[in-house]
Short mmCIF file of C-alpha atoms in Angstrom, two decimals:
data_model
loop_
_atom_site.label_atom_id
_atom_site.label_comp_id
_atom_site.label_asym_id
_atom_site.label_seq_id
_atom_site.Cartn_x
_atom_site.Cartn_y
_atom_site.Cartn_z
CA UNK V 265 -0.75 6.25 25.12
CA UNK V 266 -0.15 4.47 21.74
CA UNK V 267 1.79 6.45 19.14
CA UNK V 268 0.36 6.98 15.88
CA UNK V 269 2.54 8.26 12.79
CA UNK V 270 1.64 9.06 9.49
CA UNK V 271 4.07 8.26 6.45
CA UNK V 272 3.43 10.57 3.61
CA UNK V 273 4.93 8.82 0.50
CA UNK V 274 5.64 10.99 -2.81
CA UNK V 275 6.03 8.63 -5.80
CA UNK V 276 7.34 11.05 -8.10
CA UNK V 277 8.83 14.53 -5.90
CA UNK V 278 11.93 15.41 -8.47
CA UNK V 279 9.20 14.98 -11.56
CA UNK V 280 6.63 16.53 -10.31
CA UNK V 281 9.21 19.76 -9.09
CA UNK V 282 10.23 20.01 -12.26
CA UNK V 283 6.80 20.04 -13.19
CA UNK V 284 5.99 22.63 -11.33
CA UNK V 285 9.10 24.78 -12.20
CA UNK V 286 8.38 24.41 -15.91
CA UNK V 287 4.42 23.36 -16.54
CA UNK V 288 4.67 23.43 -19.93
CA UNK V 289 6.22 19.90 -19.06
CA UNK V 290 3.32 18.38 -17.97
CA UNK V 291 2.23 18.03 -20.98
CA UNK V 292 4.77 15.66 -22.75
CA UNK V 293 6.72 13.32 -21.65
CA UNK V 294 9.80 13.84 -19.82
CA UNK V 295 12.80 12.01 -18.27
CA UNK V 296 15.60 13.22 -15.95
CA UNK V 297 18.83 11.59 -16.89
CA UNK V 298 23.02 10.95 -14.84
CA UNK V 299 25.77 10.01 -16.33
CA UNK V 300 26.72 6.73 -15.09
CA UNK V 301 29.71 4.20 -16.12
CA UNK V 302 29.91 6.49 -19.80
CA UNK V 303 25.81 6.45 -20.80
CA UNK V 304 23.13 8.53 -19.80
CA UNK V 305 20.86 7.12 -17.18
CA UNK V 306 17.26 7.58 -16.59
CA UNK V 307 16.86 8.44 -13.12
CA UNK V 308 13.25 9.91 -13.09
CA UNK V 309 9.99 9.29 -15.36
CA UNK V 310 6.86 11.06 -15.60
CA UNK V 311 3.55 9.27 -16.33
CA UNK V 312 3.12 10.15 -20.03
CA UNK V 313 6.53 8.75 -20.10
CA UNK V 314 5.88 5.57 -18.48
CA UNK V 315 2.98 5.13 -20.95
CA UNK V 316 5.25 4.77 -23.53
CA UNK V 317 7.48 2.29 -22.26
CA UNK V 318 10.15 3.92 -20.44
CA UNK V 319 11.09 3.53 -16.79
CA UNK V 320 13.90 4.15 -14.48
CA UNK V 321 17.11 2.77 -15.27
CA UNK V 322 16.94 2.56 -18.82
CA UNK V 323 19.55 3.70 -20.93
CA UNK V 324 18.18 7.21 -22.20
CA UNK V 325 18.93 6.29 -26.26
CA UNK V 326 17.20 3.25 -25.90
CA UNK V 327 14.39 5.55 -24.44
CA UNK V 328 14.92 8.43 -27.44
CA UNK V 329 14.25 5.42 -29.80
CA UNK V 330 10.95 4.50 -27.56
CA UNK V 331 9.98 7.87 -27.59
CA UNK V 332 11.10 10.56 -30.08
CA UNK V 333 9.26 13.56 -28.69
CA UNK V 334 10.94 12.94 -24.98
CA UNK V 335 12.10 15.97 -22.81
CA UNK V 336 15.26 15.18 -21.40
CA UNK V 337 16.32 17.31 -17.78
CA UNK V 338 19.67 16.70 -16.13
CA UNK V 339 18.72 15.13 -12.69
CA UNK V 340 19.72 16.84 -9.52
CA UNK V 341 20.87 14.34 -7.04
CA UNK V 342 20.67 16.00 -3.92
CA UNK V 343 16.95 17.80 -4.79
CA UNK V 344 14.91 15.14 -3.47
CA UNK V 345 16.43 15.66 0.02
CA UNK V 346 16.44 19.12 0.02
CA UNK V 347 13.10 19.26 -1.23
CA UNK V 348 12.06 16.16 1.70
CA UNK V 349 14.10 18.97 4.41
CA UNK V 350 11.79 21.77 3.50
CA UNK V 351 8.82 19.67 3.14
CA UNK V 352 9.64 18.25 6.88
CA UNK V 353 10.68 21.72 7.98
CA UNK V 354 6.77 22.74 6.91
CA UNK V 355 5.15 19.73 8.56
CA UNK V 356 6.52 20.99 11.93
CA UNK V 357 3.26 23.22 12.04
CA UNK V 358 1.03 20.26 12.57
CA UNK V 359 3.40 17.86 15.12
CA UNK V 360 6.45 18.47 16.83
CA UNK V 361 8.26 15.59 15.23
CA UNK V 362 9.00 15.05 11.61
CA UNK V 363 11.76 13.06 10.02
CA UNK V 364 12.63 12.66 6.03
CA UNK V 365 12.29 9.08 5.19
CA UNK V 366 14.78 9.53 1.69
CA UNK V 367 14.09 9.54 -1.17
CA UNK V 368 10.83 10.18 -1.06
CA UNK V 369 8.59 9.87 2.16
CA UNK V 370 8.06 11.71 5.11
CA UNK V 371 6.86 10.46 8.82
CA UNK V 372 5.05 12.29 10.82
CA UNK V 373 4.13 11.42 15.01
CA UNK V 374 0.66 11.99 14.92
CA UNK V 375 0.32 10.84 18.59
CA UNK V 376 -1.22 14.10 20.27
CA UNK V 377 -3.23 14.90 17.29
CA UNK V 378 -6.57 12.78 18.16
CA UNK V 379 -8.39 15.71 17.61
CA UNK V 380 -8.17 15.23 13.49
CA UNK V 381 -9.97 11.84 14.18
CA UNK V 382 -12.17 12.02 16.39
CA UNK V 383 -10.23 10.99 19.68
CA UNK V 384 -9.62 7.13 20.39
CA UNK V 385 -12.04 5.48 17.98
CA UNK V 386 -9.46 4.80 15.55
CA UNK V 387 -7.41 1.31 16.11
#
């Protein structure tokens, strides 16, 4: 039988849980920000954000000058593979095998799942 997986990728899982912890935020732009070598880091961008010029990796006053209404949030380094853990720990409903694919993905063995496509017609 050939295996079939499915990788479940999410582009922005810290921004959008803090999203969805605060929802007020998804209405302005927001960064999450470490400390790294003395500055402030940006570590996470959301898309209204992003539309203004700022991205990962930027120096966050370099960003406050880009954008003077930003919402700054002190990352949490280790949320993205808790949240990945619990996410996998879910999937386990729909396939006995799930691994966290860090930061941000998930895979999935889809093998003995045919039934969600239809059987073998997929190649």
């Amino acid at each position: 039988m050939m295996k079939r997986f499915v990788s479940i990728y999410f582009r922005h899982l810290a921004i959008d849980w803090f999203a969805r912890q605060q929802p007020e935020l998804r209405n302005q732009p927001f960064v999450l920000r470490t400390p790294s070598r003395g500055r402030m880091i940006i570590t996470g961008v959301n898309d209204l954000a992003a539309k203004e010029g700022i991205g990962i990796g930027m120096v966050l006053a370099d960003a406050r000058a880009v954008a003077t209404n930003l919402k700054v949030l002190d990352d949490k380094p280790d949320l993205p593979s808790r949240l990945l853990s619990k996410l996998a720990e879910w999937c386990i409903r729909f396939t006995p095998c799930v691994a966290a694919n860090e930061p941000d993905g998930l895979l999935l063995d889809v093998t003995g799942c045919s039934h969600l496509w239809g059987g073998d017609q997929i190649m």
